[in-house]
Every structure is written in C-alpha cells, then in structure tokens.
CSV table of C-alpha atoms and ligand atoms in Angstrom, one decimal:
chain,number,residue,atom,x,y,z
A,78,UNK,CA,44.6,106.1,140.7
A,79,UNK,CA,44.3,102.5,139.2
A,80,UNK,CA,43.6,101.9,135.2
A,81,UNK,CA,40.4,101.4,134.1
A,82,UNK,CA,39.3,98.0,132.3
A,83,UNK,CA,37.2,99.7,129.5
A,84,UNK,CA,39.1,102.5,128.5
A,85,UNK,CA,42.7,102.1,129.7
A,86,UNK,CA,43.2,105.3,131.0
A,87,UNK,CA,44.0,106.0,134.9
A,88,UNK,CA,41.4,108.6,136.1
A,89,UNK,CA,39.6,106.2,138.4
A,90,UNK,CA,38.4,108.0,140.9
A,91,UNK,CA,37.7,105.8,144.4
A,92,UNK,CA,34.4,107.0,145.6
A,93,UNK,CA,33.1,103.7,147.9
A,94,UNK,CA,34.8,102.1,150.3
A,95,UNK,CA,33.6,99.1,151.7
A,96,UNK,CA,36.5,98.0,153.9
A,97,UNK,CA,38.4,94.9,153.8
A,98,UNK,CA,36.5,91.7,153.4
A,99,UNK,CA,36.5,88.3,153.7
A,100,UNK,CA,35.1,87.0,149.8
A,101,UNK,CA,31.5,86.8,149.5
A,102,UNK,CA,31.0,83.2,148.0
A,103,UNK,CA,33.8,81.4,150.8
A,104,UNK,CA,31.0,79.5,153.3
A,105,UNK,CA,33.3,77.8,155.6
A,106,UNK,CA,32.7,74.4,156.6
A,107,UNK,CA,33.3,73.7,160.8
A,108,UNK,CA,37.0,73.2,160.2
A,109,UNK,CA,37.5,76.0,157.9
A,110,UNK,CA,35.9,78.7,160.0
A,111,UNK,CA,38.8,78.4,162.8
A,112,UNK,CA,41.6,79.0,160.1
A,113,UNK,CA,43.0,81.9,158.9
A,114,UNK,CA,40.8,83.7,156.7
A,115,UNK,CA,42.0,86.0,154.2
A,116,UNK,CA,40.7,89.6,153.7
A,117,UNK,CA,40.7,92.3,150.7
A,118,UNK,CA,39.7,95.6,150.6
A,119,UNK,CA,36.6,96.4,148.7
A,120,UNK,CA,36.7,99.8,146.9
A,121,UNK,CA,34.8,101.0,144.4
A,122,UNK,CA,35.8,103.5,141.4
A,123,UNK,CA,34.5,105.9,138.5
A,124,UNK,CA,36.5,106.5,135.8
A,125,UNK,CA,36.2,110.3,134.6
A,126,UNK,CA,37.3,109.3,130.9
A,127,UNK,CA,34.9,106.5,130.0
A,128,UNK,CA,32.8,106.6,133.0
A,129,UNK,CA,32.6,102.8,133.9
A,130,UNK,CA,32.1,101.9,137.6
A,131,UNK,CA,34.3,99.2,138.9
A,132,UNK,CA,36.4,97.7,141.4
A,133,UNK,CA,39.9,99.3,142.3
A,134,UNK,CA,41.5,96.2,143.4
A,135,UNK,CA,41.1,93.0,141.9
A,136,UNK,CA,41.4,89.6,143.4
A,137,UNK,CA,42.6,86.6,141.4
A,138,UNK,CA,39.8,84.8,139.6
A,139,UNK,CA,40.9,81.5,140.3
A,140,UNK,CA,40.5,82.3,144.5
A,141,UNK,CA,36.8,82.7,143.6
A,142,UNK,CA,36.2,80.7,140.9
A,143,UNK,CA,37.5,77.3,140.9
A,144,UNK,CA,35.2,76.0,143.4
A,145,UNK,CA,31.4,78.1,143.0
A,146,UNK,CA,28.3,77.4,145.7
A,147,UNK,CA,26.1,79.2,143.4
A,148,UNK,CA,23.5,77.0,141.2
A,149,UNK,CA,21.4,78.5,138.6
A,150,UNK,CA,18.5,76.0,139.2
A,151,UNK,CA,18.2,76.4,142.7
A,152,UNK,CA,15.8,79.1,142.5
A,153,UNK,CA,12.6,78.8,140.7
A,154,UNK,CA,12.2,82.3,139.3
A,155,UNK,CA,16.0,82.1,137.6
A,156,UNK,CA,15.3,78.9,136.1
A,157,UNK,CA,12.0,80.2,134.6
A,158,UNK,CA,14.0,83.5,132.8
A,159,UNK,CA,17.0,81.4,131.9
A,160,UNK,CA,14.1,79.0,130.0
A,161,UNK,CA,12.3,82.1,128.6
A,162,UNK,CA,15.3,83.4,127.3
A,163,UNK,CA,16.1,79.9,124.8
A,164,UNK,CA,13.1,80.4,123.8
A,165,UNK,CA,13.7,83.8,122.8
A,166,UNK,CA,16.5,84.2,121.2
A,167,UNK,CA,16.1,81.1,119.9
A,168,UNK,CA,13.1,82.5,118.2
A,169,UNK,CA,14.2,85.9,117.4
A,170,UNK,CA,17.8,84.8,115.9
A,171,UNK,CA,15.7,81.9,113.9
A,172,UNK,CA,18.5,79.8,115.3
A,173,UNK,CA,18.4,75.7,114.2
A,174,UNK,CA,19.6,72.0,115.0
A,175,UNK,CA,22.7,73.7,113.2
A,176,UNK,CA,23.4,76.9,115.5
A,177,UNK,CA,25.9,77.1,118.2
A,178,UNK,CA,25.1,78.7,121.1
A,179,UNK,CA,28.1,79.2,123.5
A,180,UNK,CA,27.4,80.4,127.1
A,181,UNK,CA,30.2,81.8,129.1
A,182,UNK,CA,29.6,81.6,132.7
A,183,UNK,CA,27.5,78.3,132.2
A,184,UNK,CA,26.7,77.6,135.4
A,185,UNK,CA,25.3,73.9,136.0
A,186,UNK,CA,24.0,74.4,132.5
A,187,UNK,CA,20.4,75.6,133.0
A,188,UNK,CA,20.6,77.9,130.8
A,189,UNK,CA,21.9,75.7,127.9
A,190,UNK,CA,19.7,72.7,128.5
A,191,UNK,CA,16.7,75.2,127.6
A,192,UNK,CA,18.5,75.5,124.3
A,193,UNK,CA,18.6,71.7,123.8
A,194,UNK,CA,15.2,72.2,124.5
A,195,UNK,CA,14.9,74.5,121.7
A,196,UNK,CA,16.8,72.4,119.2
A,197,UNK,CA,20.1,73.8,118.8
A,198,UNK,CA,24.0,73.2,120.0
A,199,UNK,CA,25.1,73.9,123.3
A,200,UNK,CA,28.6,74.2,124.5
A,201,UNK,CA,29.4,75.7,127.9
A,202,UNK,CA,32.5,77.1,129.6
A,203,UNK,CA,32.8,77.6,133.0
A,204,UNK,CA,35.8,77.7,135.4
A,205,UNK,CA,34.0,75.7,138.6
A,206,UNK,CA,34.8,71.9,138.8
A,207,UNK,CA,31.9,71.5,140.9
A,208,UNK,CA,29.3,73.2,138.5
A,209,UNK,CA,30.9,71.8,135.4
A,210,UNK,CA,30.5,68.3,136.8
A,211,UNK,CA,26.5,69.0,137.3
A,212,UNK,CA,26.4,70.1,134.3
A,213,UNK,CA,27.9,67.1,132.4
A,214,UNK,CA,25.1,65.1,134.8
A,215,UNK,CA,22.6,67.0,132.9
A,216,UNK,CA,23.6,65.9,129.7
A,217,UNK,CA,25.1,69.3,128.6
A,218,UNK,CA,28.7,69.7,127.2
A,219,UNK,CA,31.2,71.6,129.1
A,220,UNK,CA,34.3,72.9,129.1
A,221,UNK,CA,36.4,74.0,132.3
A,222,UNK,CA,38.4,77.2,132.2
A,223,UNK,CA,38.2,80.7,131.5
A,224,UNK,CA,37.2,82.4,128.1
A,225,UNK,CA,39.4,84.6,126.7
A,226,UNK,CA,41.3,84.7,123.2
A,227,UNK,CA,43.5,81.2,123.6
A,228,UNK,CA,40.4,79.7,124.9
A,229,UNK,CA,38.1,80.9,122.4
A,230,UNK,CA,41.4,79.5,119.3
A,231,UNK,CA,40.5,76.0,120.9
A,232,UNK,CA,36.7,76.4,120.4
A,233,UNK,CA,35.8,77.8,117.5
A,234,UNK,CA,38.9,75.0,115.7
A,235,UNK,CA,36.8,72.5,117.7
A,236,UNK,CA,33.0,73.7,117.4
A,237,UNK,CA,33.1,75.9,114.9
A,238,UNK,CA,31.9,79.5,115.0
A,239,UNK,CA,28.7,80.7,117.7
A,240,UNK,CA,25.5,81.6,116.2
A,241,UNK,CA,24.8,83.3,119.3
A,242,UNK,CA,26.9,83.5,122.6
A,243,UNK,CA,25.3,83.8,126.0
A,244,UNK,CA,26.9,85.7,129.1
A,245,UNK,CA,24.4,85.9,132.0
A,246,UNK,CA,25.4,87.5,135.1
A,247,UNK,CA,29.3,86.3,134.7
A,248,UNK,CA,30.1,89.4,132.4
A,249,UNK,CA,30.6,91.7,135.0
A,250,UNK,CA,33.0,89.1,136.3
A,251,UNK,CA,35.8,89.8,134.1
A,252,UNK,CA,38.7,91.5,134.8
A,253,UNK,CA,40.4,91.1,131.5
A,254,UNK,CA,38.0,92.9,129.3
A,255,UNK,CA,40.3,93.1,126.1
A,256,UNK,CA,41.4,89.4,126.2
A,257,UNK,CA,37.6,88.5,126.8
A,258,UNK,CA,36.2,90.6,123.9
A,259,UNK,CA,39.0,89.2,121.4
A,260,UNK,CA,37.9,86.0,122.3
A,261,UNK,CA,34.1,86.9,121.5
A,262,UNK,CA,35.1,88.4,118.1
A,263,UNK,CA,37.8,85.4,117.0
A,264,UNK,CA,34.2,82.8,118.2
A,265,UNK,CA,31.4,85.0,116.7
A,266,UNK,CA,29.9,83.9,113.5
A,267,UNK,CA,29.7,87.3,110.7
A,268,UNK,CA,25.9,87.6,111.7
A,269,UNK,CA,26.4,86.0,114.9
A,270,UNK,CA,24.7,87.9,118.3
A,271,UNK,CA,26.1,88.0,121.8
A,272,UNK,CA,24.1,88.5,124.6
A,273,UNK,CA,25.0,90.0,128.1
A,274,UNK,CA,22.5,90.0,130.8
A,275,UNK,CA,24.0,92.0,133.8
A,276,UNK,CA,22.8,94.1,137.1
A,277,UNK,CA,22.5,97.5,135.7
A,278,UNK,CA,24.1,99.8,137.4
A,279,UNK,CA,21.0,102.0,137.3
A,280,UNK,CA,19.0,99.6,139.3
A,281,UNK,CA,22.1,99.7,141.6
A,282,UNK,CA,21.4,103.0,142.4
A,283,UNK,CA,18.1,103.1,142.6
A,284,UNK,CA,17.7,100.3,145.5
A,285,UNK,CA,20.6,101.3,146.9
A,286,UNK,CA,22.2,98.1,146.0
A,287,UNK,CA,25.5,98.3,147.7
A,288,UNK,CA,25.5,94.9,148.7
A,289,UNK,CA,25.7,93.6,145.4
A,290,UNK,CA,29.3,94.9,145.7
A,291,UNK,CA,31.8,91.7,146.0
A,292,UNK,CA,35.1,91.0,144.8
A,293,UNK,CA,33.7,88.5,141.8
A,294,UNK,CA,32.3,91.8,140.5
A,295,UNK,CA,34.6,94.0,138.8
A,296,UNK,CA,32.2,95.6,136.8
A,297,UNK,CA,29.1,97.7,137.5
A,298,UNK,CA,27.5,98.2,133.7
A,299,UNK,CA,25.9,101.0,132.4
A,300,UNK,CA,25.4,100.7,128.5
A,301,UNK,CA,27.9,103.9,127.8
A,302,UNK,CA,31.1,102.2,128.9
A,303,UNK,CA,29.6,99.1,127.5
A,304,UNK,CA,29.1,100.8,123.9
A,305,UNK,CA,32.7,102.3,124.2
A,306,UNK,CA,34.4,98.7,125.2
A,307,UNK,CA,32.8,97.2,122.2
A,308,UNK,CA,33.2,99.5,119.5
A,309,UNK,CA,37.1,99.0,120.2
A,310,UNK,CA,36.7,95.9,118.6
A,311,UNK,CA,34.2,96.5,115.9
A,312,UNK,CA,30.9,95.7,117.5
A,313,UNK,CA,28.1,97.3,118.6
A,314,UNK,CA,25.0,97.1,120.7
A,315,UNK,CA,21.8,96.4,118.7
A,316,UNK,CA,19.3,96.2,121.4
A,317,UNK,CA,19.0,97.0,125.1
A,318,UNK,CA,16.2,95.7,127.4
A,319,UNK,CA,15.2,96.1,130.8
A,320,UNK,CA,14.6,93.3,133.0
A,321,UNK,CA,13.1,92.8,136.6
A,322,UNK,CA,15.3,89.7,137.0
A,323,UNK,CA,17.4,89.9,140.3
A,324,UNK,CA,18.2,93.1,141.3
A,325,UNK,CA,17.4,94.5,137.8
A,326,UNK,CA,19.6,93.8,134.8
A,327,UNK,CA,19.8,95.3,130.8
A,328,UNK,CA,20.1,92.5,128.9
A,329,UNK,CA,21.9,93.8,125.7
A,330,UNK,CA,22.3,92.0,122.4
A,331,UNK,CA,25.5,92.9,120.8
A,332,UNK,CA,26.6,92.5,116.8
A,333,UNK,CA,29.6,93.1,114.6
A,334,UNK,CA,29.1,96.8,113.5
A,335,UNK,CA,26.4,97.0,110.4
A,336,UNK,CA,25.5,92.9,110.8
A,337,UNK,CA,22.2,94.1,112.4
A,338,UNK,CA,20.0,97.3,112.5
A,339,UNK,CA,20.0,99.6,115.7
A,340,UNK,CA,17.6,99.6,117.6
A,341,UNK,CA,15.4,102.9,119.0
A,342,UNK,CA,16.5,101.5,122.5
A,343,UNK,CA,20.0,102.0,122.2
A,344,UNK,CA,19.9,105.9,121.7
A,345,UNK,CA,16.8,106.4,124.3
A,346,UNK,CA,18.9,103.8,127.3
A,347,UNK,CA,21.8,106.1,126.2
A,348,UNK,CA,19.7,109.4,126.7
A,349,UNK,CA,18.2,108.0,130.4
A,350,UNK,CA,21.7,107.2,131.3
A,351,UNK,CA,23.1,111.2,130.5
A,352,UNK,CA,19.6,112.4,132.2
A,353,UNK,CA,20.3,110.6,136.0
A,354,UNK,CA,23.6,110.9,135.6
A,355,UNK,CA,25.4,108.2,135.0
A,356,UNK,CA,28.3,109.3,133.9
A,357,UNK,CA,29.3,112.3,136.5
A,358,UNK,CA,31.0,111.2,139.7
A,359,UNK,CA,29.0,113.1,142.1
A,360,UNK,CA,25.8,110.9,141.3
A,361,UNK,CA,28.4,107.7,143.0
A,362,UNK,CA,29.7,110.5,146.2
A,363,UNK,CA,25.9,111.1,146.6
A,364,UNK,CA,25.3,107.2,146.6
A,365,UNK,CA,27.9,106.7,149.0
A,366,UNK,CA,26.7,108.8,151.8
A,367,UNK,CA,23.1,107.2,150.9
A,368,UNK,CA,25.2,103.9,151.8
A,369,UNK,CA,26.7,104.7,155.0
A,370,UNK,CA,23.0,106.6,156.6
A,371,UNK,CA,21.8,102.9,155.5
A,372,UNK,CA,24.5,100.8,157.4
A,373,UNK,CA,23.8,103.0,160.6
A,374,UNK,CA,20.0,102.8,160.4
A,375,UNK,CA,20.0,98.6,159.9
A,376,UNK,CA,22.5,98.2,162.5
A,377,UNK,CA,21.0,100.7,165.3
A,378,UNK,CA,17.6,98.9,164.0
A,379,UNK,CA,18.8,95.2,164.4
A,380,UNK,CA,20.6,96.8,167.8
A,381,UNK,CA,16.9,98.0,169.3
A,382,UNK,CA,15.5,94.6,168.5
A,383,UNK,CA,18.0,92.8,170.5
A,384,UNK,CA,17.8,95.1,173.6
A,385,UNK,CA,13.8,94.7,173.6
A,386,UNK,CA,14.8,90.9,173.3
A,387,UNK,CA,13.6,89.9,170.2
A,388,UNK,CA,15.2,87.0,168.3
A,389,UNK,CA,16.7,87.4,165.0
A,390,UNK,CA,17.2,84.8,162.1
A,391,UNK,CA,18.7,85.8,158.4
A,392,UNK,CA,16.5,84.4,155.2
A,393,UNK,CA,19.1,83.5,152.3
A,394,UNK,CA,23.2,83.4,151.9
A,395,UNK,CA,23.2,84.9,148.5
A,396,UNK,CA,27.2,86.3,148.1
A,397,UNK,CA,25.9,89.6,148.7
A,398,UNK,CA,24.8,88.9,152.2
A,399,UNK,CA,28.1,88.9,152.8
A,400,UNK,CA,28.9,91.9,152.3
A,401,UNK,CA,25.7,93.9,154.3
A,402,UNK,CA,27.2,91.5,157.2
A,403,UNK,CA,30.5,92.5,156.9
A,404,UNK,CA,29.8,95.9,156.1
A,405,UNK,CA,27.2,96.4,159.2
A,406,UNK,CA,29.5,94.8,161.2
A,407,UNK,CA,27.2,92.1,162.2
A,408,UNK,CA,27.4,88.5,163.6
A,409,UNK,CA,25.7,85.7,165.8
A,410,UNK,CA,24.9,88.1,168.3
A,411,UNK,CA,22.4,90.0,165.8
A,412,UNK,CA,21.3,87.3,163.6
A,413,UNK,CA,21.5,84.0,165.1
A,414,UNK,CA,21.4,81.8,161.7
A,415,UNK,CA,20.2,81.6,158.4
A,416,UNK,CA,17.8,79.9,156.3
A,417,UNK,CA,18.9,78.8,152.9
A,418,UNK,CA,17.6,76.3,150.7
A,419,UNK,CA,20.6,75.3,149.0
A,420,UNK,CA,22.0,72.2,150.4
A,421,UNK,CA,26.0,73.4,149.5
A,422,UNK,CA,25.5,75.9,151.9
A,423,UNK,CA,23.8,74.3,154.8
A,424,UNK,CA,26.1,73.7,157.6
A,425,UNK,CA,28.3,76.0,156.6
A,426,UNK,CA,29.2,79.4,158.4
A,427,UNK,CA,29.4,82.9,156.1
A,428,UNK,CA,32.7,84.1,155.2
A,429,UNK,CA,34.0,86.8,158.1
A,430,UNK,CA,31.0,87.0,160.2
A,431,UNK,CA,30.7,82.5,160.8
A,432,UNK,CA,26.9,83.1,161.1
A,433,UNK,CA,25.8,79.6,160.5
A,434,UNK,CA,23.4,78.5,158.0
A,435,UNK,CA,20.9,76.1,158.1
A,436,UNK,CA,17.7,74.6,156.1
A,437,UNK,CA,14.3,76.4,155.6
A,438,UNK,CA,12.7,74.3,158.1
A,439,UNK,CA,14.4,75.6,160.8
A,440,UNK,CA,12.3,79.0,160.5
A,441,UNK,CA,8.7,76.7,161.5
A,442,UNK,CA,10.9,74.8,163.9
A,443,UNK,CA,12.2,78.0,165.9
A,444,UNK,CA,9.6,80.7,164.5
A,445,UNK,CA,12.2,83.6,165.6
A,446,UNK,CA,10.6,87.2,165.7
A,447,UNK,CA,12.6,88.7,162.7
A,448,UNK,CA,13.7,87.6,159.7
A,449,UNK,CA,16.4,89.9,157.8
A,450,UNK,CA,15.2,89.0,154.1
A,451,UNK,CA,19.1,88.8,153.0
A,452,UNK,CA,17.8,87.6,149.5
A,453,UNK,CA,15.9,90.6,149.1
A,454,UNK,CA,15.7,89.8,144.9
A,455,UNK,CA,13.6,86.7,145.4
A,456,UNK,CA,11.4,89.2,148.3
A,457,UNK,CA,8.4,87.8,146.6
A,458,UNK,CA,9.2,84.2,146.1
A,459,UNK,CA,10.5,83.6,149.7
A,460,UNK,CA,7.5,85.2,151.1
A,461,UNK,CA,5.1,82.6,149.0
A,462,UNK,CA,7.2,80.3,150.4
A,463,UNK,CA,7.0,81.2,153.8
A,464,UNK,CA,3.8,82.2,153.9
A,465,UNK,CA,3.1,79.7,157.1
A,466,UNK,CA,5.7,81.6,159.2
A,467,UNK,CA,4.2,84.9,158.0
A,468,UNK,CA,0.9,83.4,158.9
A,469,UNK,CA,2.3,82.8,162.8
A,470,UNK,CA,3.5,86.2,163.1
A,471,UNK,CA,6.8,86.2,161.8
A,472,UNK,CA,8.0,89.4,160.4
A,473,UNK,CA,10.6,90.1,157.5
A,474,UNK,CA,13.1,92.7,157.7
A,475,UNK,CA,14.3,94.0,154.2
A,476,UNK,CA,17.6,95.6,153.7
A,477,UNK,CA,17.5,98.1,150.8
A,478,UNK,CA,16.4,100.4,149.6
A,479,UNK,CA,16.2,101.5,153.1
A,480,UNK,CA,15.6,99.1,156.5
A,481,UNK,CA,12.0,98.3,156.6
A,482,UNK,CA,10.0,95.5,158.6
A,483,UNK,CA,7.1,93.9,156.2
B,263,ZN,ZN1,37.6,104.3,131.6
C-alpha cells in the first residue's frame, strides 16, 4: 500500500504494472547508450478513499526534469491551442497590460508569448535549463526551479499576485500536491483563476492510453480527486471543458471558493465520471487486461510483418513511445528507426530499447513498408505531412485503441 497524493490516506490499490523501465524522456546520445542505464518500475494505483489514479513509485523530479527534449512549438497543432488559449482566457478573465499571468511548466514559453501577444505580464517557471534558456531567446521571462510554497514567497514579493495561473500538461507532473497547491493559493490574486489543462483520465481509458504511462506522470486526473485536492485548500473548480488536444484533456478553471459562479459543467463532468465508473477499481482491473490482449496483438502483429519480410520504421519519439517499446518488448529488430522532427532528438537512440532516431526525410529516402504511428495524437497532422509516402504505398500502423494498419 503506498499513500495517496490527494487524500493522504494508504488504500492504493496497484492495479497496472508496467514493469521496470528505463525513463521515457532519456534519448541517449552514441556514448550514452553503451552506459549503464538506470531502470524503475512502473506501477500504477487507485486509491479506494479519494479515488485518484496515480503512480506507486515515484522517481526524483530532478532525474527527469533538469534537462527536457520536449518543446512546445515543435508541433504545429500545440502551438495553435496554446495561442487560442491567450486569447481566451485573456478574453474571458478581461485580463490587461496590468494582469499577471504565471505559467507553471512553461515550457520554451509558447504559451506565454501568446499572452504578450494579448497584452498582459508573463512570468514563467520551469525547472529545464535547456527550455528556460529558449525561452529567454524568445523574449519571455523565466524563472528556473520548481513551484511550490517557498518558490511561490519569492514570486508573488517579486511580481506581485497572478491574475490568472496557467498549468498545461505539467500538472499531472507533481508529486508534492500539498506544497504545490499552497504555493497556488499564497500566488493567486482574491478573484484570481488557475487553469489546469491535463490528459483526462477518461480519454485514458477510452483509447486505451496506456502508453501515456511514464514516470514524469504521477497523476492520472479525473475531476473528483481534482475537486477533493482543492477544496483542502479553499478552492474550487468553476468550469470544466473537454478538449481534443493530445490524447484528450479537461481543461478546468479553478477559483477561491465563492470568487466565481459554478458552472453547469462541473456537476454534469462529475455525474459522467460516477456513470463509467471512475471511481471503482474494477473499471482500472478491466483496463488492465484490455492492456495486456493489446501488447500481445501489436507484438505478434509487428512479429508476422517481419517473418513475411516486410520492413518496419517508427513515426515520432514522443516520451510515450517509450513506454509501448519497452512494454512490447520491442527493438531494432522490429522497428528499424524513427522519424522525428525535432532536431534534439535526432541522432539519438530511445531510452531501453536504443532504437535510433532520425529526420523525416529519411521515410522518402528509405520508403519502408510500415510505419508504427508512435505519435498517434498528432495521427492527423503527420499523415498531411506525409502524405507523399502515403501516396507511394507506405502504410501506417497505429497503436491504440487497438493495432490497426491505415
Ligand atoms: Zn486518495
């Protein structure tokens, strides 16, 4: 039984096991694939008290953090939301050239340099050197660290109070809930908003997501345990959306309890969530066994290919191809490379499986038969994009929700 990060109490229940694993961001370069490479088991829990999904053992942040290969404006459709959502809740907050708006988790600063494009005050905090430095290239100030309650002290003596504060996709990041939610409340302004965009775990189960399992995520949200972590400390979701970002995420806007009216959306997400089941443990035992008849169908798939000699590449190095490699138990031998656009990652080898990884281009070049859509999220931009090896006869294979060649 471990404690659970919401609530506090020790009825998690283990119901996934992934195995031990390399972590899912760690591309080693030439030299670093022939040295030791450290492993962690990947297990996944319910808690029968608050019923939040999350990770049974943690890793330390800074092993995953300090150093991050994953940019926010290196896809198209991310930069696009990230844009849309300035705009927003720029619009719906009626923030100014006054307003702060602090995003945790700020990337290379995408996010926040649509809010400069909106008029306000940015400030970002992120722990990666790397991303922190692009972000300072693109004119947007940064801090490097962690948030939490001494962080937060710093900033709001420094900055002032946050009109609004922004955590997109590094919320379920957090291992330290408590420390991370006093810092929210010591930076919020009285009528200040927060607002968390995260994979819902809904979504999760529905595509059969299990690959978006990996150490940096602690947290699976639903909005129950999300409600029950927040009203610990005198907030309260206002407003829950749906959106088809990623792998599908709720994007909730949180307030300090009675700053804001409640919305109908709260109460009906709530409702949907009791309905399928969100918070009984034999909905996750039931998505576990959906897991494993998945892992045997891709690899015995990916096995026939080989034997009727067909070649195989890999399209995206997204941290969760990490773990349907790992988990499948897949290498070189089944998928020879792949394709990522990113230039961090090319000429580097995936964590565990040393796969290596190489640009776009190489897919025209080499025209394999197969190409395992690893990046199944962006499915529809990486097909426009390849549209020219589609047009020669290459085929895609996607992962989830079950194995299936388009
Ligand atoms: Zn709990």
């Amino acid at each position: 039984m471990t404690t659970c990060i919401v609530c506090g109490g020790d009825g998690v229940v283990p119901f996934l096991d992934l195995g031990r694993m390399s972590l899912a961001n760690k591309f080693l370069t030439r030299e670093e694939k022939d040295r030791h490479e450290a492993t962690f088991p990947l297990v996944v829990g319910f808690c029968r008290d608050c019923a939040h999904v999350q990770l049974t053992q943690h890793v330390a942040p800074d092993a995953m953090f300090d150093h991050y290969l994953y940019v926010s404006s290196m896809s198209d459709t991310l930069k696009r939301h990230l844009h849309d959502l300035a705009a927003t809740m720029t619009r719906r907050l009626d923030l100014g050239q006054d307003s702060l708006v602090l995003d945790i988790g700020s990337n290379d600063g995408t996010l926040l340099s649509g809010f400069r494009a909106q008029g306000t005050r940015t400030l970002g905090i992120d722990p990666a050197e790397n991303l922190v430095e692009l972000a300072r290239q693109n004119g947007v100030e940064t801090v490097t660290g962690y948030f939490g309650e001494a962080t937060a002290r710093e900033l709001v003596a420094r900055h002032g109070p946050a009109a609004l504060i922004t955590s997109t996709n590094s919320f379920p990041h957090i291992p330290d809930l408590e420390d991370f939610v006093q810092g929210l409340d010591i930076m919020l302004a009285p009528d200040g908003a927060i607002v968390i965009e995260a994979h819902y775990l809904r979504d999760l189960l529905e595509q059969n997501a299990f690959d978006t399992v990996y150490h940096e995520h602690v947290s699976y949200w639903a909005l129950g345990p999300m409600k029950r972590l927040f009203e610990r400390f005198g907030m309260e979701p206002v407003a829950v959306e749906r959106l088809p970002l990623h792998h599908g995420q709720i994007r909730v806007t949180v307030r300090r309890q009675g700053a804001g009216l409640v919305d109908d959306s709260v109460a009906r997400t709530l409702a949907e969530e009791r309905e399928i089941g969100l918070d009984r443990l034999e909905t996750y035992e039931r998505f576990a066994r959906k897991v494993e008849g998945l892992r045997d169908s891709m690899a015995q798939m990916l096995r026939d290919l080989a034997t009727a000699g067909k070649r195989v590449a890999g399209y995206g190095a997204p941290a969760k191809s990490s773990t349907l490699i790992t988990f499948l138990g897949l290498g070189p031998e089944n998928i020879a490379y792949i394709a990522d656009k990113s230039p961090l990652k090319q000429g580097r080898f995936t964590p565990g499986a040393h796969i290596p990884i190489v640009p776009p281009e190489q897919l025209l070049d080499d025209q394999p038969d197969y190409v395992v859509l690893l990046a199944w999220n962006f499915a529809d931009e990486v097909m426009a994009q390849q549209a020219e090896y589609r047009s020669r006869g290459g085929k895609f294979i996607l992962p989830v929700p079950e194995a299936s060649v388009v």
